[in-house]
Amino acid sequence: MTAPRLQIDLNKIYHNAETLVARLSKRGISVTGVTKASMGLPEIANVWLQAGVSGLGDSRIQNLDTLRRASIVAPMVLVRSPMLSQVDQVVALTDVSLNSEVEVIRKLSAAANTINRIHGIVLMVELGDLREGIMPELLEATVAEVLRLPSLVLEGIGTNLACRCGVSPDDRNMAELSSLADSLEATFGISINTVSGGNSANLDWALNCADTGRINNLRLGEALLLGCEPLHRQAIKGLHTDAVTLFAEVIESKEKPSKPWGEIAQSAFGAVPQSNDTGSIKQSILAIGRQDIDPCGLTPPSGIVILGASSDHLVVDSGNYSHQLAVGAEIPFQLNYSALLRAMTSPYVTKDIMRTPMTRHLAENAQSSCA
Ligand SMILES: *Cc1c(COP(=O)(O)O)cnc(C)c1O
């Protein structure tokens, strides 16, 4: 076994996806599985499709290309506004993209026209989180433009909350999105097929609100992988929060003073926190660092405390751990979204995909049905 590595349990990932797909489908909401935190790992995408997600989404066209090359057949959505420089790839590789700029939409239309394809447009609406989206009062003008352009179909509208400013999805902003869908239908005599209410942060609202209105799609990544909702980072009942585990290897283990000595200036990553003198401690170094993980996003086993991290070293105090941390030992960590994202995208972290018999069967089915 090589370290560091992410151990990915496909059975648990399947369970999480199947559970959320079933709960949301009772409320008339489909799930787009967002693969960006796994760099478009085909094994995970296949398991999600088996579990019933209606399509796959990613913010990076390279990841959607990875999925296409793995012969995955599913509706694919680019969830970040296309770059003008990428419109040709976007219409070739995806069915739908989320958009908020007319200039980009015009170029998508021209690119789709050139290759004789119809590209779907979901218009993103700004509802307060101040990331992407058209201001609500300007939505009609943009819709009129989309309807006028060749080789495009207005697939629907959507919004994204809780990403930049932590604005929570609630009855008020979700009702506003629903009523925008109604009024566009009335004004233009069209039907708005997709009303995509947001991401994992919408789950609390979607599963507990009295009325989901016109919202009929969510784009989910974090909740499917980590089993928790991002507003308060609480575990979602019935989901696995340990589908992905990180293992790192000990390369030094020594009794050392808890307090540094010498003239203290900055460390490799800026200011150093004051350290208290607690005498000598059991200090270990693991061969993993900021290139691979966000040290603040790791949860070590109980009894181990993370003291600091540089590019390639994670320093821990194992004083209260049940085992001696010998050189060569492997320590498991749970990850939050930030640590997961970085570990998944680090070429130094091996991805160990656990195929238990149930998921091997699923993966084979997925492959044969896509061949
Ligand atoms: C990343 C992203 C998602 C998925 O977010 P999660 O918090 O992982 O569920 C959905 N929509 C957009 C636009 C995104 O960028």
mmCIF file of C-alpha atoms and ligand atoms in Angstrom:
data_model
loop_
_atom_site.group_PDB
_atom_site.id
_atom_site.type_symbol
_atom_site.label_atom_id
_atom_site.label_comp_id
_atom_site.label_asym_id
_atom_site.label_seq_id
_atom_site.Cartn_x
_atom_site.Cartn_y
_atom_site.Cartn_z
ATOM 1 C CA MET A 1 0.000 0.000 0.000
ATOM 2 C CA THR A 2 1.278 3.465 -0.815
ATOM 3 C CA ALA A 3 0.750 6.497 1.380
ATOM 4 C CA PRO A 4 -0.712 9.012 1.489
ATOM 5 C CA ARG A 5 -3.907 7.574 0.041
ATOM 6 C CA LEU A 6 -7.620 8.196 0.023
ATOM 7 C CA GLN A 7 -9.643 5.096 0.684
ATOM 8 C CA ILE A 8 -12.961 5.446 -1.096
ATOM 9 C CA ASP A 9 -15.737 3.070 -0.074
ATOM 10 C CA LEU A 10 -18.073 2.782 -3.068
ATOM 11 C CA ASN A 11 -20.694 0.901 -1.038
ATOM 12 C CA LYS A 12 -21.063 3.827 1.358
ATOM 13 C CA ILE A 13 -21.074 6.321 -1.495
ATOM 14 C CA TYR A 14 -23.816 4.317 -3.197
ATOM 15 C CA HIS A 15 -25.854 4.237 0.014
ATOM 16 C CA ASN A 16 -25.571 8.012 0.498
ATOM 17 C CA ALA A 17 -26.643 8.745 -3.073
ATOM 18 C CA GLU A 18 -29.498 6.240 -3.101
ATOM 19 C CA THR A 19 -30.825 7.576 0.212
ATOM 20 C CA LEU A 20 -30.801 11.228 -0.850
ATOM 21 C CA VAL A 21 -32.189 10.470 -4.315
ATOM 22 C CA ALA A 22 -35.118 8.605 -2.689
ATOM 23 C CA ARG A 23 -35.829 11.294 -0.070
ATOM 24 C CA LEU A 24 -35.721 14.099 -2.630
ATOM 25 C CA SER A 25 -37.720 12.256 -5.254
ATOM 26 C CA LYS A 26 -40.619 12.117 -2.774
ATOM 27 C CA ARG A 27 -40.524 15.915 -2.922
ATOM 28 C CA GLY A 28 -40.365 15.997 -6.719
ATOM 29 C CA ILE A 29 -36.668 16.914 -6.809
ATOM 30 C CA SER A 30 -34.056 15.228 -9.019
ATOM 31 C CA VAL A 31 -30.351 15.106 -8.173
ATOM 32 C CA THR A 32 -27.489 16.156 -10.402
ATOM 33 C CA GLY A 33 -24.336 14.501 -8.989
ATOM 34 C CA VAL A 34 -21.543 17.082 -8.929
ATOM 35 C CA THR A 35 -18.215 15.343 -9.487
ATOM 36 C CA LYS A 36 -15.808 18.273 -9.042
ATOM 37 C CA ALA A 37 -14.626 17.274 -5.556
ATOM 38 C CA SER A 38 -13.595 13.903 -6.978
ATOM 39 C CA MET A 39 -11.956 15.310 -10.137
ATOM 40 C CA GLY A 40 -14.562 13.503 -12.202
ATOM 41 C CA LEU A 41 -13.618 10.062 -10.896
ATOM 42 C CA PRO A 42 -15.543 7.683 -13.195
ATOM 43 C CA GLU A 43 -15.978 5.017 -10.481
ATOM 44 C CA ILE A 44 -17.891 7.463 -8.282
ATOM 45 C CA ALA A 45 -19.936 8.833 -11.193
ATOM 46 C CA ASN A 46 -20.961 5.273 -12.146
ATOM 47 C CA VAL A 47 -22.082 4.479 -8.610
ATOM 48 C CA TRP A 48 -24.126 7.690 -8.441
ATOM 49 C CA LEU A 49 -25.824 6.853 -11.738
ATOM 50 C CA GLN A 50 -26.656 3.384 -10.414
ATOM 51 C CA ALA A 51 -28.119 5.052 -7.340
ATOM 52 C CA GLY A 52 -30.438 7.139 -9.482
ATOM 53 C CA VAL A 53 -28.943 10.591 -10.024
ATOM 54 C CA SER A 54 -30.517 12.144 -13.116
ATOM 55 C CA GLY A 55 -27.272 13.559 -14.509
ATOM 56 C CA LEU A 56 -23.715 14.609 -13.721
ATOM 57 C CA GLY A 57 -22.328 18.095 -13.247
ATOM 58 C CA ASP A 58 -18.881 19.566 -12.876
ATOM 59 C CA SER A 59 -17.334 23.016 -12.791
ATOM 60 C CA ARG A 60 -14.344 21.960 -14.894
ATOM 61 C CA ILE A 61 -14.674 20.916 -18.501
ATOM 62 C CA GLN A 62 -11.612 18.643 -18.067
ATOM 63 C CA ASN A 63 -13.511 16.537 -15.522
ATOM 64 C CA LEU A 64 -16.512 16.187 -17.826
ATOM 65 C CA ASP A 65 -14.080 15.145 -20.560
ATOM 66 C CA THR A 66 -12.695 12.488 -18.166
ATOM 67 C CA LEU A 67 -16.227 11.151 -17.661
ATOM 68 C CA ARG A 68 -16.954 11.088 -21.411
ATOM 69 C CA ARG A 69 -13.658 9.295 -22.092
ATOM 70 C CA ALA A 70 -14.632 6.685 -19.499
ATOM 71 C CA SER A 71 -17.662 5.984 -21.735
ATOM 72 C CA ILE A 72 -20.125 7.266 -19.171
ATOM 73 C CA VAL A 73 -23.439 8.037 -20.801
ATOM 74 C CA ALA A 74 -25.501 10.562 -18.846
ATOM 75 C CA PRO A 75 -26.750 14.110 -19.217
ATOM 76 C CA MET A 76 -23.768 16.333 -18.367
ATOM 77 C CA VAL A 77 -23.933 19.870 -17.065
ATOM 78 C CA LEU A 78 -21.160 22.439 -16.740
ATOM 79 C CA VAL A 79 -22.017 24.104 -13.427
ATOM 80 C CA ARG A 80 -19.609 27.043 -13.716
ATOM 81 C CA SER A 81 -20.255 29.697 -16.340
ATOM 82 C CA PRO A 82 -18.304 28.684 -19.475
ATOM 83 C CA MET A 83 -15.186 30.674 -20.274
ATOM 84 C CA LEU A 84 -15.440 32.410 -23.653
ATOM 85 C CA SER A 85 -12.260 30.567 -24.607
ATOM 86 C CA GLN A 86 -13.937 27.187 -23.987
ATOM 87 C CA VAL A 87 -17.297 27.445 -25.731
ATOM 88 C CA ASP A 88 -16.371 24.944 -28.454
ATOM 89 C CA GLN A 89 -15.453 22.280 -25.903
ATOM 90 C CA VAL A 90 -18.520 23.105 -23.818
ATOM 91 C CA VAL A 91 -21.018 22.480 -26.611
ATOM 92 C CA ALA A 92 -19.129 19.376 -27.744
ATOM 93 C CA LEU A 93 -18.848 17.743 -24.311
ATOM 94 C CA THR A 94 -21.890 18.896 -22.349
ATOM 95 C CA ASP A 95 -25.631 18.998 -22.842
ATOM 96 C CA VAL A 96 -26.362 21.957 -20.607
ATOM 97 C CA SER A 97 -24.407 24.774 -18.979
ATOM 98 C CA LEU A 98 -25.292 27.199 -16.205
ATOM 99 C CA ASN A 99 -25.025 30.757 -17.513
ATOM 100 C CA SER A 100 -25.281 34.378 -16.502
ATOM 101 C CA GLU A 101 -23.587 36.358 -19.304
ATOM 102 C CA VAL A 102 -25.285 37.115 -22.643
ATOM 103 C CA GLU A 103 -21.934 37.395 -24.404
ATOM 104 C CA VAL A 104 -21.091 33.803 -23.434
ATOM 105 C CA ILE A 105 -24.549 32.585 -24.395
ATOM 106 C CA ARG A 106 -24.201 34.138 -27.867
ATOM 107 C CA LYS A 107 -20.866 32.365 -28.381
ATOM 108 C CA LEU A 108 -22.375 29.056 -27.164
ATOM 109 C CA SER A 109 -25.139 29.473 -29.729
ATOM 110 C CA ALA A 110 -22.656 30.045 -32.548
ATOM 111 C CA ALA A 111 -20.466 27.120 -31.440
ATOM 112 C CA ALA A 112 -23.448 24.755 -31.153
ATOM 113 C CA ASN A 113 -24.697 25.885 -34.549
ATOM 114 C CA THR A 114 -21.320 25.050 -36.141
ATOM 115 C CA ILE A 115 -21.449 21.433 -34.977
ATOM 116 C CA ASN A 116 -25.198 21.061 -35.454
ATOM 117 C CA ARG A 117 -26.022 20.531 -31.821
ATOM 118 C CA ILE A 118 -28.603 22.005 -29.506
ATOM 119 C CA HIS A 119 -27.128 23.274 -26.250
ATOM 120 C CA GLY A 120 -29.249 23.684 -23.123
ATOM 121 C CA ILE A 121 -29.060 26.895 -21.098
ATOM 122 C CA VAL A 122 -29.909 27.199 -17.422
ATOM 123 C CA LEU A 123 -29.952 30.873 -16.458
ATOM 124 C CA MET A 124 -28.561 31.511 -13.003
ATOM 125 C CA VAL A 125 -30.332 34.079 -10.852
ATOM 126 C CA GLU A 126 -28.652 36.136 -8.112
ATOM 127 C CA LEU A 127 -30.647 35.692 -4.907
ATOM 128 C CA GLY A 128 -28.300 37.196 -2.362
ATOM 129 C CA ASP A 129 -25.125 35.114 -1.979
ATOM 130 C CA LEU A 130 -23.346 37.437 -4.433
ATOM 131 C CA ARG A 131 -21.599 34.846 -6.524
ATOM 132 C CA GLU A 132 -22.887 34.055 -10.048
ATOM 133 C CA GLY A 133 -26.300 35.063 -11.341
ATOM 134 C CA ILE A 134 -28.410 37.611 -13.188
ATOM 135 C CA MET A 135 -30.187 40.171 -11.002
ATOM 136 C CA PRO A 136 -33.864 39.071 -10.911
ATOM 137 C CA GLU A 137 -35.177 42.238 -12.541
ATOM 138 C CA LEU A 138 -32.887 41.675 -15.558
ATOM 139 C CA LEU A 139 -33.818 38.012 -16.068
ATOM 140 C CA GLU A 140 -36.568 38.614 -18.649
ATOM 141 C CA ALA A 141 -34.258 40.517 -20.982
ATOM 142 C CA THR A 142 -31.766 37.628 -20.918
ATOM 143 C CA VAL A 143 -34.506 35.046 -21.504
ATOM 144 C CA ALA A 144 -35.692 37.018 -24.545
ATOM 145 C CA GLU A 145 -32.143 36.892 -25.926
ATOM 146 C CA VAL A 146 -31.781 33.112 -25.342
ATOM 147 C CA LEU A 147 -35.114 32.452 -27.062
ATOM 148 C CA ARG A 148 -33.995 34.512 -30.068
ATOM 149 C CA LEU A 149 -30.672 32.648 -30.578
ATOM 150 C CA PRO A 150 -30.379 29.519 -32.780
ATOM 151 C CA SER A 151 -29.139 26.118 -31.541
ATOM 152 C CA LEU A 152 -30.018 26.833 -27.922
ATOM 153 C CA VAL A 153 -32.855 25.639 -25.741
ATOM 154 C CA LEU A 154 -33.786 27.389 -22.509
ATOM 155 C CA GLU A 155 -33.639 24.410 -20.170
ATOM 156 C CA GLY A 156 -34.514 26.331 -17.043
ATOM 157 C CA ILE A 157 -33.392 28.637 -14.288
ATOM 158 C CA GLY A 158 -31.328 28.093 -11.172
ATOM 159 C CA THR A 159 -29.548 29.693 -8.288
ATOM 160 C CA ASN A 160 -26.593 29.026 -6.048
ATOM 161 C CA LEU A 161 -26.506 30.038 -2.390
ATOM 162 C CA ALA A 162 -24.283 29.515 0.661
ATOM 163 C CA CYS A 163 -21.048 29.351 -1.323
ATOM 164 C CA ARG A 164 -19.536 32.811 -1.142
ATOM 165 C CA CYS A 165 -21.404 34.509 1.696
ATOM 166 C CA GLY A 166 -23.172 31.647 3.468
ATOM 167 C CA VAL A 167 -26.670 32.907 2.570
ATOM 168 C CA SER A 168 -29.038 30.058 3.524
ATOM 169 C CA PRO A 169 -31.650 28.679 1.159
ATOM 170 C CA ASP A 170 -35.043 29.335 2.788
ATOM 171 C CA ASP A 171 -38.757 29.664 2.018
ATOM 172 C CA ARG A 172 -38.305 33.254 0.922
ATOM 173 C CA ASN A 173 -35.499 32.935 -1.647
ATOM 174 C CA MET A 174 -36.744 29.562 -2.932
ATOM 175 C CA ALA A 175 -40.279 30.988 -3.366
ATOM 176 C CA GLU A 176 -38.747 33.849 -5.325
ATOM 177 C CA LEU A 177 -37.087 31.372 -7.712
ATOM 178 C CA SER A 178 -40.393 29.500 -8.100
ATOM 179 C CA SER A 179 -42.305 32.661 -8.867
ATOM 180 C CA LEU A 180 -39.691 33.722 -11.429
ATOM 181 C CA ALA A 181 -40.312 30.394 -13.210
ATOM 182 C CA ASP A 182 -44.079 31.046 -13.176
ATOM 183 C CA SER A 183 -43.776 34.571 -14.465
ATOM 184 C CA LEU A 184 -41.365 33.627 -17.279
ATOM 185 C CA GLU A 185 -43.835 30.979 -18.435
ATOM 186 C CA ALA A 186 -46.669 33.500 -18.405
ATOM 187 C CA THR A 187 -44.686 36.259 -20.129
ATOM 188 C CA PHE A 188 -43.101 34.157 -22.876
ATOM 189 C CA GLY A 189 -45.596 31.288 -23.250
ATOM 190 C CA ILE A 190 -42.811 28.750 -22.687
ATOM 191 C CA SER A 191 -42.313 25.970 -20.186
ATOM 192 C CA ILE A 192 -39.444 26.116 -17.704
ATOM 193 C CA ASN A 193 -38.500 22.455 -17.293
ATOM 194 C CA THR A 194 -35.739 22.752 -14.737
ATOM 195 C CA VAL A 195 -35.766 24.899 -11.628
ATOM 196 C CA SER A 196 -32.460 24.088 -9.959
ATOM 197 C CA GLY A 197 -32.577 25.367 -6.395
ATOM 198 C CA GLY A 198 -28.935 24.969 -5.396
ATOM 199 C CA ASN A 199 -26.362 22.665 -3.835
ATOM 200 C CA SER A 200 -25.908 20.519 -0.710
ATOM 201 C CA ALA A 201 -26.706 23.591 1.415
ATOM 202 C CA ASN A 202 -30.330 23.329 0.170
ATOM 203 C CA LEU A 203 -30.937 19.923 1.764
ATOM 204 C CA ASP A 204 -32.172 21.158 5.129
ATOM 205 C CA TRP A 205 -34.726 23.309 3.361
ATOM 206 C CA ALA A 206 -35.647 20.777 0.670
ATOM 207 C CA LEU A 207 -36.233 17.882 3.074
ATOM 208 C CA ASN A 208 -38.060 19.837 5.781
ATOM 209 C CA CYS A 209 -39.924 22.749 4.194
ATOM 210 C CA ALA A 210 -43.715 22.729 3.860
ATOM 211 C CA ASP A 211 -43.704 23.352 0.137
ATOM 212 C CA THR A 212 -40.857 22.917 -2.371
ATOM 213 C CA GLY A 213 -42.779 24.970 -4.954
ATOM 214 C CA ARG A 214 -41.332 24.751 -8.449
ATOM 215 C CA ILE A 215 -37.885 23.573 -7.310
ATOM 216 C CA ASN A 216 -37.334 20.239 -9.087
ATOM 217 C CA ASN A 217 -33.554 19.807 -9.110
ATOM 218 C CA LEU A 218 -30.574 20.109 -6.769
ATOM 219 C CA ARG A 219 -26.898 19.857 -7.702
ATOM 220 C CA LEU A 220 -25.210 17.782 -4.987
ATOM 221 C CA GLY A 221 -21.559 16.982 -4.349
ATOM 222 C CA GLU A 222 -20.518 17.344 -0.716
ATOM 223 C CA ALA A 223 -23.579 15.686 0.833
ATOM 224 C CA LEU A 224 -23.240 12.616 -1.401
ATOM 225 C CA LEU A 225 -19.552 12.148 -0.574
ATOM 226 C CA LEU A 226 -19.293 13.282 3.044
ATOM 227 C CA GLY A 227 -22.842 12.643 4.300
ATOM 228 C CA CYS A 228 -23.141 16.077 5.872
ATOM 229 C CA GLU A 229 -24.865 19.349 5.063
ATOM 230 C CA PRO A 230 -22.644 22.381 4.605
ATOM 231 C CA LEU A 231 -24.614 25.106 6.453
ATOM 232 C CA HIS A 232 -23.814 23.816 9.930
ATOM 233 C CA ARG A 233 -21.677 20.834 8.891
ATOM 234 C CA GLN A 234 -24.024 18.420 10.652
ATOM 235 C CA ALA A 235 -24.201 14.757 9.661
ATOM 236 C CA ILE A 236 -27.347 13.936 7.668
ATOM 237 C CA LYS A 237 -29.386 11.235 9.375
ATOM 238 C CA GLY A 238 -28.934 7.808 7.819
ATOM 239 C CA LEU A 239 -25.881 8.743 5.732
ATOM 240 C CA HIS A 240 -22.285 7.571 6.048
ATOM 241 C CA THR A 241 -19.832 10.322 7.013
ATOM 242 C CA ASP A 242 -16.821 8.030 6.578
ATOM 243 C CA ALA A 243 -17.133 6.979 2.947
ATOM 244 C CA VAL A 244 -13.735 8.546 2.300
ATOM 245 C CA THR A 245 -10.758 8.113 4.663
ATOM 246 C CA LEU A 246 -7.263 9.528 4.311
ATOM 247 C CA PHE A 247 -4.221 7.508 5.402
ATOM 248 C CA ALA A 248 -0.849 9.155 6.035
ATOM 249 C CA GLU A 249 2.432 7.544 7.110
ATOM 250 C CA VAL A 250 4.665 8.399 10.059
ATOM 251 C CA ILE A 251 8.245 9.338 9.053
ATOM 252 C CA GLU A 252 9.570 10.626 12.390
ATOM 253 C CA SER A 253 8.497 9.956 15.973
ATOM 254 C CA LYS A 254 10.372 11.493 18.903
ATOM 255 C CA GLU A 255 10.045 12.961 22.368
ATOM 256 C CA LYS A 256 10.491 16.710 21.825
ATOM 257 C CA PRO A 257 9.929 19.900 23.777
ATOM 258 C CA SER A 258 6.488 21.450 23.170
ATOM 259 C CA LYS A 259 7.970 24.930 22.827
ATOM 260 C CA PRO A 260 10.353 26.052 20.049
ATOM 261 C CA TRP A 261 13.552 27.841 21.001
ATOM 262 C CA GLY A 262 15.561 30.610 19.344
ATOM 263 C CA GLU A 263 14.452 33.948 17.892
ATOM 264 C CA ILE A 264 10.870 33.516 16.561
ATOM 265 C CA ALA A 265 9.973 35.175 13.217
ATOM 266 C CA GLN A 266 7.575 33.827 10.542
ATOM 267 C CA SER A 267 7.236 30.187 9.499
ATOM 268 C CA ALA A 268 6.992 28.938 5.900
ATOM 269 C CA PHE A 269 3.290 29.840 5.875
ATOM 270 C CA GLY A 270 3.280 33.113 7.776
ATOM 271 C CA ALA A 271 2.706 33.949 11.415
ATOM 272 C CA VAL A 272 3.132 31.173 13.977
ATOM 273 C CA PRO A 273 0.633 30.835 16.823
ATOM 274 C CA GLN A 274 2.000 31.162 20.366
ATOM 275 C CA SER A 275 2.792 27.742 21.766
ATOM 276 C CA ASN A 276 2.545 26.984 25.451
ATOM 277 C CA ASP A 277 5.225 25.075 27.236
ATOM 278 C CA THR A 278 3.647 21.790 28.275
ATOM 279 C CA GLY A 279 6.936 20.010 28.780
ATOM 280 C CA SER A 280 8.053 17.288 26.449
ATOM 281 C CA ILE A 281 5.546 15.621 24.118
ATOM 282 C CA LYS A 282 5.334 12.641 21.783
ATOM 283 C CA GLN A 283 5.766 14.426 18.463
ATOM 284 C CA SER A 284 5.329 12.602 15.168
ATOM 285 C CA ILE A 285 5.674 13.771 11.589
ATOM 286 C CA LEU A 286 3.453 12.370 8.844
ATOM 287 C CA ALA A 287 4.486 12.509 5.185
ATOM 288 C CA ILE A 288 1.666 14.727 3.942
ATOM 289 C CA GLY A 289 1.360 18.505 3.759
ATOM 290 C CA ARG A 290 -0.379 21.549 2.423
ATOM 291 C CA GLN A 291 0.235 20.410 -1.157
ATOM 292 C CA ASP A 292 -2.094 17.489 -0.436
ATOM 293 C CA ILE A 293 -4.565 18.588 2.215
ATOM 294 C CA ASP A 294 -5.987 21.529 4.118
ATOM 295 C CA PRO A 295 -4.620 20.743 7.617
ATOM 296 C CA CYS A 296 -7.565 22.561 9.242
ATOM 297 C CA GLY A 297 -9.961 20.167 7.485
ATOM 298 C CA LEU A 298 -8.573 16.933 8.929
ATOM 299 C CA THR A 299 -10.029 15.066 11.899
ATOM 300 C CA PRO A 300 -7.418 12.748 13.451
ATOM 301 C CA PRO A 301 -8.272 9.692 15.592
ATOM 302 C CA SER A 302 -9.026 10.566 19.200
ATOM 303 C CA GLY A 303 -5.824 11.105 21.196
ATOM 304 C CA ILE A 304 -3.939 12.693 18.313
ATOM 305 C CA VAL A 305 -3.715 16.488 17.991
ATOM 306 C CA ILE A 306 -2.550 18.265 14.831
ATOM 307 C CA LEU A 307 0.112 20.832 15.769
ATOM 308 C CA GLY A 308 1.043 22.261 12.403
ATOM 309 C CA ALA A 309 1.731 21.663 8.742
ATOM 310 C CA SER A 310 4.148 22.780 6.063
ATOM 311 C CA SER A 311 4.217 21.889 2.356
ATOM 312 C CA ASP A 312 5.146 18.257 2.963
ATOM 313 C CA HIS A 313 4.970 17.616 6.716
ATOM 314 C CA LEU A 314 2.090 17.257 9.134
ATOM 315 C CA VAL A 315 3.213 17.491 12.769
ATOM 316 C CA VAL A 316 1.079 15.839 15.450
ATOM 317 C CA ASP A 317 1.127 15.199 19.198
ATOM 318 C CA SER A 318 0.206 11.576 19.849
ATOM 319 C CA GLY A 319 0.496 11.785 23.620
ATOM 320 C CA ASN A 320 -3.032 10.516 24.317
ATOM 321 C CA TYR A 321 -3.297 8.053 21.418
ATOM 322 C CA SER A 322 -3.878 4.418 22.221
ATOM 323 C CA HIS A 323 -0.841 3.246 20.195
ATOM 324 C CA GLN A 324 2.807 4.194 19.939
ATOM 325 C CA LEU A 325 3.288 5.966 16.623
ATOM 326 C CA ALA A 326 6.221 4.022 15.206
ATOM 327 C CA VAL A 327 7.911 5.101 11.999
ATOM 328 C CA GLY A 328 5.979 3.431 9.163
ATOM 329 C CA ALA A 329 2.641 3.433 11.001
ATOM 330 C CA GLU A 330 -0.398 4.690 9.089
ATOM 331 C CA ILE A 331 -2.872 7.109 10.664
ATOM 332 C CA PRO A 332 -6.467 7.446 9.380
ATOM 333 C CA PHE A 333 -8.121 10.866 9.111
ATOM 334 C CA GLN A 334 -11.630 12.017 8.253
ATOM 335 C CA LEU A 335 -11.813 14.979 5.882
ATOM 336 C CA ASN A 336 -14.009 18.016 5.468
ATOM 337 C CA TYR A 337 -14.859 19.382 2.027
ATOM 338 C CA SER A 338 -11.783 21.588 1.838
ATOM 339 C CA ALA A 339 -9.368 18.789 2.769
ATOM 340 C CA LEU A 340 -11.155 16.330 0.484
ATOM 341 C CA LEU A 341 -10.985 18.693 -2.492
ATOM 342 C CA ARG A 342 -7.254 19.173 -2.064
ATOM 343 C CA ALA A 343 -6.491 15.492 -1.447
ATOM 344 C CA MET A 344 -8.525 14.417 -4.467
ATOM 345 C CA THR A 345 -6.691 16.882 -6.703
ATOM 346 C CA SER A 346 -3.200 16.134 -5.348
ATOM 347 C CA PRO A 347 -1.256 13.841 -7.677
ATOM 348 C CA TYR A 348 0.701 12.679 -4.615
ATOM 349 C CA VAL A 349 -2.348 11.125 -2.942
ATOM 350 C CA THR A 350 -3.225 7.675 -4.259
ATOM 351 C CA LYS A 351 -6.916 6.909 -4.726
ATOM 352 C CA ASP A 352 -7.706 3.461 -3.354
ATOM 353 C CA ILE A 353 -11.173 2.557 -4.538
ATOM 354 C CA MET A 354 -12.669 -0.220 -2.430
ATOM 355 C CA ARG A 355 -14.768 -2.512 -4.561
ATOM 356 C CA THR A 356 -16.647 -4.764 -2.236
ATOM 357 C CA PRO A 357 -18.621 -7.512 -4.020
ATOM 358 C CA MET A 358 -21.830 -5.447 -4.140
ATOM 359 C CA THR A 359 -20.243 -2.472 -5.812
ATOM 360 C CA ARG A 360 -18.087 -4.565 -8.130
ATOM 361 C CA HIS A 361 -21.323 -5.971 -9.454
ATOM 362 C CA LEU A 362 -22.743 -2.460 -9.805
ATOM 363 C CA ALA A 363 -19.636 -1.152 -11.534
ATOM 364 C CA GLU A 364 -19.709 -4.015 -14.056
ATOM 365 C CA ASN A 365 -23.351 -3.347 -14.796
ATOM 366 C CA ALA A 366 -22.625 0.308 -15.273
ATOM 367 C CA GLN A 367 -19.843 -0.471 -17.692
ATOM 368 C CA SER A 368 -21.758 -2.963 -19.760
ATOM 369 C CA SER A 369 -24.772 -0.671 -20.049
ATOM 370 C CA CYS A 370 -22.530 2.140 -21.252
ATOM 371 C CA ALA A 371 -20.405 0.148 -23.696
HETATM 372 C C1 LIG B 1 -19.899 22.957 -6.543
HETATM 373 C C2 LIG B 1 -21.220 23.344 -6.997
HETATM 374 C C3 LIG B 1 -22.329 22.575 -6.627
HETATM 375 C C4 LIG B 1 -22.232 21.398 -5.680
HETATM 376 O O1 LIG B 1 -21.975 21.888 -4.401
HETATM 377 P P1 LIG B 1 -21.932 20.917 -3.104
HETATM 378 O O2 LIG B 1 -21.841 21.855 -1.959
HETATM 379 O O3 LIG B 1 -20.725 20.073 -3.262
HETATM 380 O O4 LIG B 1 -23.175 20.138 -3.105
HETATM 381 C C5 LIG B 1 -23.563 22.950 -7.132
HETATM 382 N N1 LIG B 1 -23.706 24.019 -7.936
HETATM 383 C C6 LIG B 1 -22.658 24.797 -8.310
HETATM 384 C C7 LIG B 1 -22.893 25.962 -9.211
HETATM 385 C C8 LIG B 1 -21.386 24.480 -7.844
HETATM 386 O O5 LIG B 1 -20.349 25.243 -8.210
#
